[in-house]
Short mmCIF file of C-alpha atoms in Angstrom, two decimals:
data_model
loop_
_atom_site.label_atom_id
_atom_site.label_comp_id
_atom_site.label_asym_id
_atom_site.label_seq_id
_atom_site.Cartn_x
_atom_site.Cartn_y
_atom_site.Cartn_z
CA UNK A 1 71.76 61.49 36.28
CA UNK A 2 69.67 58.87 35.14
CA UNK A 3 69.87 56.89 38.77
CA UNK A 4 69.05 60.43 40.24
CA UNK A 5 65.57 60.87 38.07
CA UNK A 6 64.67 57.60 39.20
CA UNK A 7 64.64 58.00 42.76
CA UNK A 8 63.07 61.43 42.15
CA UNK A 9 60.32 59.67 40.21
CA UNK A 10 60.15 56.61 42.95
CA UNK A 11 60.18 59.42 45.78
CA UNK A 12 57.24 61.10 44.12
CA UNK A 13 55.14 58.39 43.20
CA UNK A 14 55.81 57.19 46.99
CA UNK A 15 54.83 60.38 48.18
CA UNK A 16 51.44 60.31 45.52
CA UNK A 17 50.54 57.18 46.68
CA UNK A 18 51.22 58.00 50.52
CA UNK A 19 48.69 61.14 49.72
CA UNK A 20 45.82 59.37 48.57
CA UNK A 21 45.83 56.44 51.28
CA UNK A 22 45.60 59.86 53.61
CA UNK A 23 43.05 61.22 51.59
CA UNK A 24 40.85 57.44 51.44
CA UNK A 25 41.19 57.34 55.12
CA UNK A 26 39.98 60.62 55.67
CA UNK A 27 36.86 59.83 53.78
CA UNK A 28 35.81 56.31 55.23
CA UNK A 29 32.45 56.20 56.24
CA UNK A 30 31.06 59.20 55.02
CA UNK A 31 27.80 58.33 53.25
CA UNK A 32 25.17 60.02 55.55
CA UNK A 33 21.26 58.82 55.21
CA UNK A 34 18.67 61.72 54.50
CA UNK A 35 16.56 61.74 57.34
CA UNK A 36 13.70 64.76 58.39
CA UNK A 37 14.60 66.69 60.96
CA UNK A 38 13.29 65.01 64.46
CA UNK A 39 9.98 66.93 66.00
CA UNK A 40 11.58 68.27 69.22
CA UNK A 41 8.94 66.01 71.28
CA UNK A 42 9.26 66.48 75.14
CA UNK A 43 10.21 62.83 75.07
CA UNK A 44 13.00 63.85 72.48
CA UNK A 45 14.02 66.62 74.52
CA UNK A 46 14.55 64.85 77.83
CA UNK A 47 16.28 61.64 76.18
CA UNK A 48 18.91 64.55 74.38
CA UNK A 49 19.36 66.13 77.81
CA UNK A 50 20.32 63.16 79.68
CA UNK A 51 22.25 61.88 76.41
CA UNK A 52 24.26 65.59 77.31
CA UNK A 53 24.83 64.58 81.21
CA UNK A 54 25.98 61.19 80.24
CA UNK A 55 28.20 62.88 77.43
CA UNK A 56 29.33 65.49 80.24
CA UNK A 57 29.52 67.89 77.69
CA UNK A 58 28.43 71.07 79.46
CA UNK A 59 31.97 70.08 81.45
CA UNK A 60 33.94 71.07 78.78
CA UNK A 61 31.71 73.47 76.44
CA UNK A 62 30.75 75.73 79.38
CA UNK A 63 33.90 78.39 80.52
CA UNK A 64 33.88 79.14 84.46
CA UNK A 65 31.22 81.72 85.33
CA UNK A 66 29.72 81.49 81.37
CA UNK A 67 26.74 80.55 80.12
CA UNK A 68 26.18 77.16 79.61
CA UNK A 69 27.55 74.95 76.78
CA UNK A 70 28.03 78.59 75.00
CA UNK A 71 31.42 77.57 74.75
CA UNK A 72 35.11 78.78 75.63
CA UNK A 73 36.55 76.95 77.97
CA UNK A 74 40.60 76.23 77.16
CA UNK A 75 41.34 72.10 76.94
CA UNK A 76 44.96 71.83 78.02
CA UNK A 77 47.28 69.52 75.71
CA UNK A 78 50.92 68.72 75.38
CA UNK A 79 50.62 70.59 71.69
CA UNK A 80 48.78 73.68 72.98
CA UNK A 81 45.10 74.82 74.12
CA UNK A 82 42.25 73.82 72.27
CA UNK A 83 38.94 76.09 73.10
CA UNK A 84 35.34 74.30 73.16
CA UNK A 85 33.09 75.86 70.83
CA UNK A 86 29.64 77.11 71.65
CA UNK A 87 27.01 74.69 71.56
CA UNK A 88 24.22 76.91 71.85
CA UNK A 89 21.68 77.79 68.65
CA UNK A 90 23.48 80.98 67.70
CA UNK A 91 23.13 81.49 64.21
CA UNK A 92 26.25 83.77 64.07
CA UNK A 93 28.53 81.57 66.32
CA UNK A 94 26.96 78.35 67.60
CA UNK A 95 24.69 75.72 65.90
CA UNK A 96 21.95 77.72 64.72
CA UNK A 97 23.07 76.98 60.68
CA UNK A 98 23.48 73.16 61.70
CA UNK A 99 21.37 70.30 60.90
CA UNK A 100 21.33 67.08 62.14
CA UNK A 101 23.25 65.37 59.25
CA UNK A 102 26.01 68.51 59.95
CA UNK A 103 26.14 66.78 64.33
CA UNK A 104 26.40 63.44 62.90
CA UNK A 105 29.29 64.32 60.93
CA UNK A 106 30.76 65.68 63.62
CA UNK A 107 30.68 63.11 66.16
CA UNK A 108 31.53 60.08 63.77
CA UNK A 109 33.59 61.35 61.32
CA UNK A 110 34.96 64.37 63.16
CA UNK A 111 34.24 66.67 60.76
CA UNK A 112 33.00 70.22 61.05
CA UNK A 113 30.09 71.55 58.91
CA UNK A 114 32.09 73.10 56.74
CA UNK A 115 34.40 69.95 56.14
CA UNK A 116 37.32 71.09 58.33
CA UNK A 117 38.72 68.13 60.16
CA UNK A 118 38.21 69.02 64.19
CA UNK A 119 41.01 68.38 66.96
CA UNK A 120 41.23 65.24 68.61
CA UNK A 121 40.56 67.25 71.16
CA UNK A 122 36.75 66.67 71.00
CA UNK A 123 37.34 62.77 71.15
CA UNK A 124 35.44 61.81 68.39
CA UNK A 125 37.17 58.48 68.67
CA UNK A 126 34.91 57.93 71.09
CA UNK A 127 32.02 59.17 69.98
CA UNK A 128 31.84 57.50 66.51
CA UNK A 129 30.23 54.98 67.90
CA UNK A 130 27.02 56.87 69.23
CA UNK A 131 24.30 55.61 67.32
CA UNK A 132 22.49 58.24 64.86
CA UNK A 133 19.62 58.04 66.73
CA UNK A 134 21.38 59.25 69.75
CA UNK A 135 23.20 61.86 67.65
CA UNK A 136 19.96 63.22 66.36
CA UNK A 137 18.32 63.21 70.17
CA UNK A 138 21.50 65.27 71.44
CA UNK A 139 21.02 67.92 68.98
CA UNK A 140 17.95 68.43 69.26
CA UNK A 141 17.84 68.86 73.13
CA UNK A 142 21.21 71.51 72.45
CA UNK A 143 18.62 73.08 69.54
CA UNK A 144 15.87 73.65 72.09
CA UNK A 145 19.00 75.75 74.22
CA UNK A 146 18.65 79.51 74.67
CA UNK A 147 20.66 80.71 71.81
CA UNK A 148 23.79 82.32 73.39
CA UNK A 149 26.13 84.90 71.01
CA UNK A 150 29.82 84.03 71.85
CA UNK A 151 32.15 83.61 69.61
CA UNK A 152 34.62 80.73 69.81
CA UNK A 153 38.25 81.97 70.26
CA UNK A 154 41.11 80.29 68.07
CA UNK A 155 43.06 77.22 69.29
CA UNK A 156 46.50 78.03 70.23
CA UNK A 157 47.96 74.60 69.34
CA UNK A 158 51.63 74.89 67.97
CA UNK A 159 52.94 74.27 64.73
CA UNK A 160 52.36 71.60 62.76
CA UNK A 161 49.71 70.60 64.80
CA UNK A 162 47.63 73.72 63.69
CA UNK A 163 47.54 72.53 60.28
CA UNK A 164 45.07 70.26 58.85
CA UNK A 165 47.69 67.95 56.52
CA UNK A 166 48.51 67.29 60.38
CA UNK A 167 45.33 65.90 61.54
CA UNK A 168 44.78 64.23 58.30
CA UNK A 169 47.72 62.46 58.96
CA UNK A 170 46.93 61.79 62.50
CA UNK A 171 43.48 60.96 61.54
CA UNK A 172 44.96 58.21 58.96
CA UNK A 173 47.21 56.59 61.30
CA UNK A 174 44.93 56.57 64.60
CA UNK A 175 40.66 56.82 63.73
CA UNK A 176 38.73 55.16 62.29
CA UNK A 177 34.84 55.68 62.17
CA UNK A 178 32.49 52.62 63.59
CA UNK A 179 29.12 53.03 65.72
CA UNK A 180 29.43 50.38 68.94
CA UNK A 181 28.43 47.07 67.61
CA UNK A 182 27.22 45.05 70.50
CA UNK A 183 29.03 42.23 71.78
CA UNK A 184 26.74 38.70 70.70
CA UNK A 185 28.96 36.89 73.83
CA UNK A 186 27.60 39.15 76.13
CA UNK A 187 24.41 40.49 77.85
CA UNK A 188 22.34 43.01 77.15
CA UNK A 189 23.70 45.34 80.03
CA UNK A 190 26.46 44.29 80.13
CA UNK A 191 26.71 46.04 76.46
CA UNK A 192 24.65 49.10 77.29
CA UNK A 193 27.84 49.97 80.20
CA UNK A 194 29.88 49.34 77.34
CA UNK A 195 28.19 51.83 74.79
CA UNK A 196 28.09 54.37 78.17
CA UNK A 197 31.93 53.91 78.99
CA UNK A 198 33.57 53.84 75.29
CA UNK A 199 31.08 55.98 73.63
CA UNK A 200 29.16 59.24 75.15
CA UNK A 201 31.05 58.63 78.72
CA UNK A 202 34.98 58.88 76.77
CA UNK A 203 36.49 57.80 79.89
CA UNK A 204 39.42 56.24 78.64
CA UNK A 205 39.63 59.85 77.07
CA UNK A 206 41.30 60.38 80.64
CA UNK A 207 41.62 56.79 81.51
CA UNK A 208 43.49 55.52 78.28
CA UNK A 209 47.26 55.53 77.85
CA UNK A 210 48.74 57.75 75.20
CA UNK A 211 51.46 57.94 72.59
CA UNK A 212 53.26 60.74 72.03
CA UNK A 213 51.33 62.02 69.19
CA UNK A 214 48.74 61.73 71.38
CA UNK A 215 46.25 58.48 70.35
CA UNK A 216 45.60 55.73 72.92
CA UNK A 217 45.13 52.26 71.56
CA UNK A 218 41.12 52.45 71.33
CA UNK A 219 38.13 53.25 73.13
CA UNK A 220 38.24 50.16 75.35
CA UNK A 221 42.11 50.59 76.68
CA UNK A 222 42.05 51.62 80.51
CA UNK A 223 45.33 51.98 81.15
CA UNK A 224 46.04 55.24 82.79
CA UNK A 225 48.03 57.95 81.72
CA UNK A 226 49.58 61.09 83.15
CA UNK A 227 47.10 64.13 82.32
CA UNK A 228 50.24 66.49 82.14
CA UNK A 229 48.56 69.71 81.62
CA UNK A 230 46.14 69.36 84.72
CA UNK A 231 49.28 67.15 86.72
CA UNK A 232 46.79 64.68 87.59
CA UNK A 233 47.02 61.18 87.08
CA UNK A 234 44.53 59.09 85.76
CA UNK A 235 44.61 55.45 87.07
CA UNK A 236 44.21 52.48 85.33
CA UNK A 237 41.23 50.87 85.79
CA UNK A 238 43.11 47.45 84.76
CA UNK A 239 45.21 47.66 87.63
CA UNK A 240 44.32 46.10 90.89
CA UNK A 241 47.19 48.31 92.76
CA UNK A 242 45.66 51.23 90.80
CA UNK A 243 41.91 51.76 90.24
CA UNK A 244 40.65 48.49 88.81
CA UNK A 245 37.16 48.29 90.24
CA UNK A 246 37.33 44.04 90.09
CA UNK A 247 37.12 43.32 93.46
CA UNK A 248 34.32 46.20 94.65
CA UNK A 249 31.25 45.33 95.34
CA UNK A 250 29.03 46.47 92.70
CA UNK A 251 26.61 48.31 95.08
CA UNK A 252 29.52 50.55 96.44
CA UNK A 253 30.72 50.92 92.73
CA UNK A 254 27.44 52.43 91.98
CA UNK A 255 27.45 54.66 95.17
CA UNK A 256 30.83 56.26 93.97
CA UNK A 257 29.55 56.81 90.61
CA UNK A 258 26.07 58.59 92.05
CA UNK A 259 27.43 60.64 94.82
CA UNK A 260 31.49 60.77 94.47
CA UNK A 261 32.09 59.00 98.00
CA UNK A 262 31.92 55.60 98.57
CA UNK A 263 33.29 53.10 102.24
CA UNK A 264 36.52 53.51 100.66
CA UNK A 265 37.04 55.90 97.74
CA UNK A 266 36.46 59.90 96.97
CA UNK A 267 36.24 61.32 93.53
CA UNK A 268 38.30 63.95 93.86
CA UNK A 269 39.96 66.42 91.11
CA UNK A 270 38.95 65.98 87.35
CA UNK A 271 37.09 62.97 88.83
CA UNK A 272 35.24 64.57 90.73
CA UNK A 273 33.81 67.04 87.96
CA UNK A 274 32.95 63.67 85.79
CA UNK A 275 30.85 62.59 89.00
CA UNK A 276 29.06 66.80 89.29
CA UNK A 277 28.68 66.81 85.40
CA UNK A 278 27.58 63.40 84.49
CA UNK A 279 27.35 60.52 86.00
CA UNK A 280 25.15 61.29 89.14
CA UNK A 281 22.36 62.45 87.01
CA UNK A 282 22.09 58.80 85.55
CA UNK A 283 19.60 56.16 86.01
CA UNK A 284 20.21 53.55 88.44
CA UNK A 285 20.04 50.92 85.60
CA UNK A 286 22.80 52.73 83.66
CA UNK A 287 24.76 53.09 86.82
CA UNK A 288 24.63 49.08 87.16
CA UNK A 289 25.55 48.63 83.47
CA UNK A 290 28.36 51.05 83.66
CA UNK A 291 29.54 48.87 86.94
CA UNK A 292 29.18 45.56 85.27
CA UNK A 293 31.18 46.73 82.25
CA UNK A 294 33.86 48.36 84.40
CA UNK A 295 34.21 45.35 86.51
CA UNK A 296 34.48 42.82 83.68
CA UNK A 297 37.17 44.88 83.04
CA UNK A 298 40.60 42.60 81.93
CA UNK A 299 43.01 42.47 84.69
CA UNK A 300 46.77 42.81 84.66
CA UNK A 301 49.45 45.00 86.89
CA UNK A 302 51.92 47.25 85.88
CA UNK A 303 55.45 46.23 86.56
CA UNK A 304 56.85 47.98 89.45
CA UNK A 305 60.14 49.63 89.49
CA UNK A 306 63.42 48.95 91.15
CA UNK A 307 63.49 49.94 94.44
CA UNK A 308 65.10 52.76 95.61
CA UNK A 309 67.19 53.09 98.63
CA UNK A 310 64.49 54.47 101.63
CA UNK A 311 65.60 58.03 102.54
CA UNK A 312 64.81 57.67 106.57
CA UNK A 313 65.31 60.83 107.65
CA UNK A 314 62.69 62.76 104.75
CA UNK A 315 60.26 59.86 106.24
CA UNK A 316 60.97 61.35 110.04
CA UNK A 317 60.40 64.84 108.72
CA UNK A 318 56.94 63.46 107.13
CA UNK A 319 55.74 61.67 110.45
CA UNK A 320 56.13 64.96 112.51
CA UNK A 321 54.87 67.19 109.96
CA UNK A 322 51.61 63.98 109.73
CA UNK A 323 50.78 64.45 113.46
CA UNK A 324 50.84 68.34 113.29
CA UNK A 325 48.78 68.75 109.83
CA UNK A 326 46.68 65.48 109.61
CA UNK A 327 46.41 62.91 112.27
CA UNK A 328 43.48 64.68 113.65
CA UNK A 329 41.10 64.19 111.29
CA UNK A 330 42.66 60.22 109.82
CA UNK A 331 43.92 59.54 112.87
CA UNK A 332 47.08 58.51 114.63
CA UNK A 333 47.29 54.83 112.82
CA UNK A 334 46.21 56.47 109.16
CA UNK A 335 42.50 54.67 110.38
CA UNK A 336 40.66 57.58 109.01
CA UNK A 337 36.78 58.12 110.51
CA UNK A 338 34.04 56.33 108.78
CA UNK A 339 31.59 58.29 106.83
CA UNK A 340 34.34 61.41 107.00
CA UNK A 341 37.54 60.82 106.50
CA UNK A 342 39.63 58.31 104.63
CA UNK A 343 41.87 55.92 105.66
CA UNK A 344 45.65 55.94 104.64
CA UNK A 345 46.41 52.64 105.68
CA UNK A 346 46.21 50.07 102.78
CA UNK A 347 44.71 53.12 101.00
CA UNK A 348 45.69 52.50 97.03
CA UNK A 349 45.47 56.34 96.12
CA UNK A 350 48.48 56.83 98.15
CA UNK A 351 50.83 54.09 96.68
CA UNK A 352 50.56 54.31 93.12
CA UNK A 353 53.91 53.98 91.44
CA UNK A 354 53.20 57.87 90.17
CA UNK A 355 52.55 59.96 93.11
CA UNK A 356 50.78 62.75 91.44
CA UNK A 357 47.58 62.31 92.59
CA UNK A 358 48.52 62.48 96.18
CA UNK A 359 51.29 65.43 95.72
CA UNK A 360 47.75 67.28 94.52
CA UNK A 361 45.75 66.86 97.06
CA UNK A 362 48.19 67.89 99.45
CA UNK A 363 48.65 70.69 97.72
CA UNK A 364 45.59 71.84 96.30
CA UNK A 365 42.79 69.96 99.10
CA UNK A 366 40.81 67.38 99.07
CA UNK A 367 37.22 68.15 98.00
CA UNK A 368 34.61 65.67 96.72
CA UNK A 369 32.20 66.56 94.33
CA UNK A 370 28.62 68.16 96.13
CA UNK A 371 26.28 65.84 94.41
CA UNK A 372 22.20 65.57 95.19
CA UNK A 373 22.86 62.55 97.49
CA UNK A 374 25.66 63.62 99.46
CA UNK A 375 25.47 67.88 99.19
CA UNK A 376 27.87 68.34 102.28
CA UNK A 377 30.99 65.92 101.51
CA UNK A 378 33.82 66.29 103.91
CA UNK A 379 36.85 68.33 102.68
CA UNK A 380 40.60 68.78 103.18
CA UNK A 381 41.84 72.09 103.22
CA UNK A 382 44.75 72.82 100.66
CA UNK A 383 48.40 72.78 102.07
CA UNK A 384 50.45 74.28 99.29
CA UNK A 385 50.90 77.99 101.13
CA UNK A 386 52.45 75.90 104.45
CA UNK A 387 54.31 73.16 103.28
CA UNK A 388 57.62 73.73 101.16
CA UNK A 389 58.12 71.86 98.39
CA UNK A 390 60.68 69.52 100.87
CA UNK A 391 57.78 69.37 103.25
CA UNK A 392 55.34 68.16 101.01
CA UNK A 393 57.63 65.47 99.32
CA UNK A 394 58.42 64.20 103.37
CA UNK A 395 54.80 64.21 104.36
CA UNK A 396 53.98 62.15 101.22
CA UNK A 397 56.84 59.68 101.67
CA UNK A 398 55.50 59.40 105.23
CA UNK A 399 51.97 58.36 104.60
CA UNK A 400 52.72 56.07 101.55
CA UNK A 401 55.60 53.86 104.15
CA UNK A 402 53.62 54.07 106.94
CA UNK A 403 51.29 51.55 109.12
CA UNK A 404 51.65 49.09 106.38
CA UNK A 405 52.33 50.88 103.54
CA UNK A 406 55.08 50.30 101.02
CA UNK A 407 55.94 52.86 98.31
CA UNK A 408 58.67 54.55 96.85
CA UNK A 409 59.48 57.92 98.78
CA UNK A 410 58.79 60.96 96.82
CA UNK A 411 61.21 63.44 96.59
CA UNK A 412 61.52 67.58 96.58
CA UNK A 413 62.76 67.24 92.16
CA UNK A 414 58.97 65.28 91.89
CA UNK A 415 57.21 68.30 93.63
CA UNK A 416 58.80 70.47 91.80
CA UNK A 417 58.39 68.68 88.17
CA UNK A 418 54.31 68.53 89.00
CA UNK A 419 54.27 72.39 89.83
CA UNK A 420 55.60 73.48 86.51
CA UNK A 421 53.02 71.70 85.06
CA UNK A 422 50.49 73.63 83.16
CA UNK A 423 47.58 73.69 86.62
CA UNK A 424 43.94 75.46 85.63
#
């Protein structure tokens, strides 16, 4: 008895102690200056709105066909949909009982005005380290919106990842708050692509591999990851077989971030809203520090699997099904047409180890994003009502084995897995 009311009594005080290092790391950081509110100067205004477009936030805040940043729009994750609340000055349902200290909290510590720890969802782990001063130009520019009345619908995430004991926990094991410190080793733009690309800009938000709680190892981790609910595959930018951006030149780097197209790249699919939402409505200086940083990127390849045993004949079926679908338009050697059309030969997007990427645009088109500098991109028109799932899986087995290429063949079970994907 007396063996059993100690381990009772070591289990407890485990658990007590376990409690408050959850609680302590919940609370780090939290001291926040007293500071007037800002006087919504024009100045202040336009610096908050193009803090917003570099922050792409009306991407997410803003449902299809709704007003914008008014909120609504279901985020897709493995544990269930998260909504976007409305961003809008409603006093009732938006920001309209905020103040700044209240947005502040928010973006570093996560942490709705009323204490409530917020999803990971909004990825505060990047956005701790805006500066306050950036924080406080945001909200003002999203104060000076017309106030919109639309009330944010509950997140349907499953249990236990509804509760907030949950995100504490998460919270304890994976964030920590900390505005960008700059790096003394390196220049001053150099730094400022680094503040756009790990703070506002979250792109390893898509970019960053993931556990399977969810967490990727830090704001500056690149290294791709499956975006299962959209089946889309972000690349890593680490990878020079993937989308490492080492070896471009950093004028054409800068072209693909302003207009989505580039001599040999489109941004296409969730990419391509990043490039409409955000980055084409950026300065040319920000551009180049964002291409510096990206470039300076570390480098290192993923190891490749095994290879599998070529299935010949689902390659034949591709090549016949190529020249009746798509050699017209990228040609009979996968040469594309300058300007138009890409190339397949050599082309990266197609021989990634996971073939999601291409499996989609086959599917769903090909259709860059209509920015200010190139308003009439080229499309591809979607195949998934022609091509059975068989089809599809010899067509992309064909292009990524084909004048030059060498890649895995993709099989029917891989269509078929990305199609019961959640797909918005």
């Amino acid at each position: 008895m007396k063996r059993r009311f100690a381990v009772a009594a070591a289990l407890l005080a485990s658990l007590t102690l376990a409690g408050g290092a959850v609680y302590q790391l919940n609370h780090l950081d939290e001291s926040i200056e007293p500071k007037p509110p800002a006087l919504a100067t024009p100045a202040l205004l336009a610096r908050g709105e193009y803090l917003a477009r570099a922050g792409n936030c009306m991407g997410c805040h803003t449902r299809r066909g709704g007003v914008p940043y008014a909120g609504g729009r279901a985020i897709p994750t493995p544990f269930g949909d998260v909504f976007a609340p409305n961003l809008t000055p409603d006093l009732a349902t938006g920001l309209g009982q905020w103040s700044e200290a209240d947005f502040w909290a928010a973006l570093h510590n996560g942490r709705s005005k009323d204490g409530r720890l917020l999803t990971p969802a909004f990825p505060y782990t990047n956005y701790t380290l805006v500066t306050r001063d950036d924080a406080d130009a945001l909200f003002a520019y999203l104060r000076s919106l017309p106030a919109t009345a639309q009330a944010n619908p509950a997140h349907e995430l499953r249990f236990p990842y509804n509760t907030q004991p949950a995100l504490a926990l998460w919270r304890a094991l994976y964030f920590r708050p900390a505005v960008f410190q700059a790096e003394p080793s390196r220049g001053a733009e150099w730094n400022r692509g680094a503040y756009l690309s790990q703070g506002l800009g979250h792109c390893n938000a898509c970019h960053g591999a993931r556990n399977s709680l969810g967490a990727t190892q830090g704001p500056d981790d690149f290294s791709g990851g499956m975006l299962e609910s959209l089946a889309w595959y972000a690349p890593s930018l680490h990878d020079p077989a993937e989308a490492s951006v080492a070896a471009w030149s950093p004028s054409a780097l800068r072209q693909w971030l302003k207009t989505g197209s580039s001599p040999s790249a489109s941004a296409l699919g969730p990419m391509g809203e990043v490039v409409l939402g955000s980055t084409q409505h950026l300065t040319d200086a920000d551009l180049k520090a964002m291409a510096v940083y990206l470039q300076g990127l570390p480098q290192h390849s993923a190891s490749e699997p095994a290879p599998k045993r070529p299935d010949l004949a689902l390659r034949e079926q591709g090549q016949a099904l190529y020249g009746d679908h798509c050699a017209s338009c990228h040609g009979e050697q996968g040469e594309g047409k300058a300007a138009a059309y890409p190339a397949l030969a050599g082309n990266r997007a197609l021989l990634m180890q996971n073939p999601a990427n291409l499996l989609r645009i086959i599917q769903r088109g090909g259709f860059a994003p209509a920015t200010a500098s190139n308003p009439r991109p080229y499309g591809m028109p979607p195949f998934a009502g022609i091509l059975s799932d068989k089809e599809q899986a010899a067509l992309a087995s064909f292009v990524r084995n084909a004048w030059g290429n060498k890649a895995a063949d993709v099989r029917p079970l891989d269509v078929l897995q990305l199609k019961t994907q959640r797909v918005d």
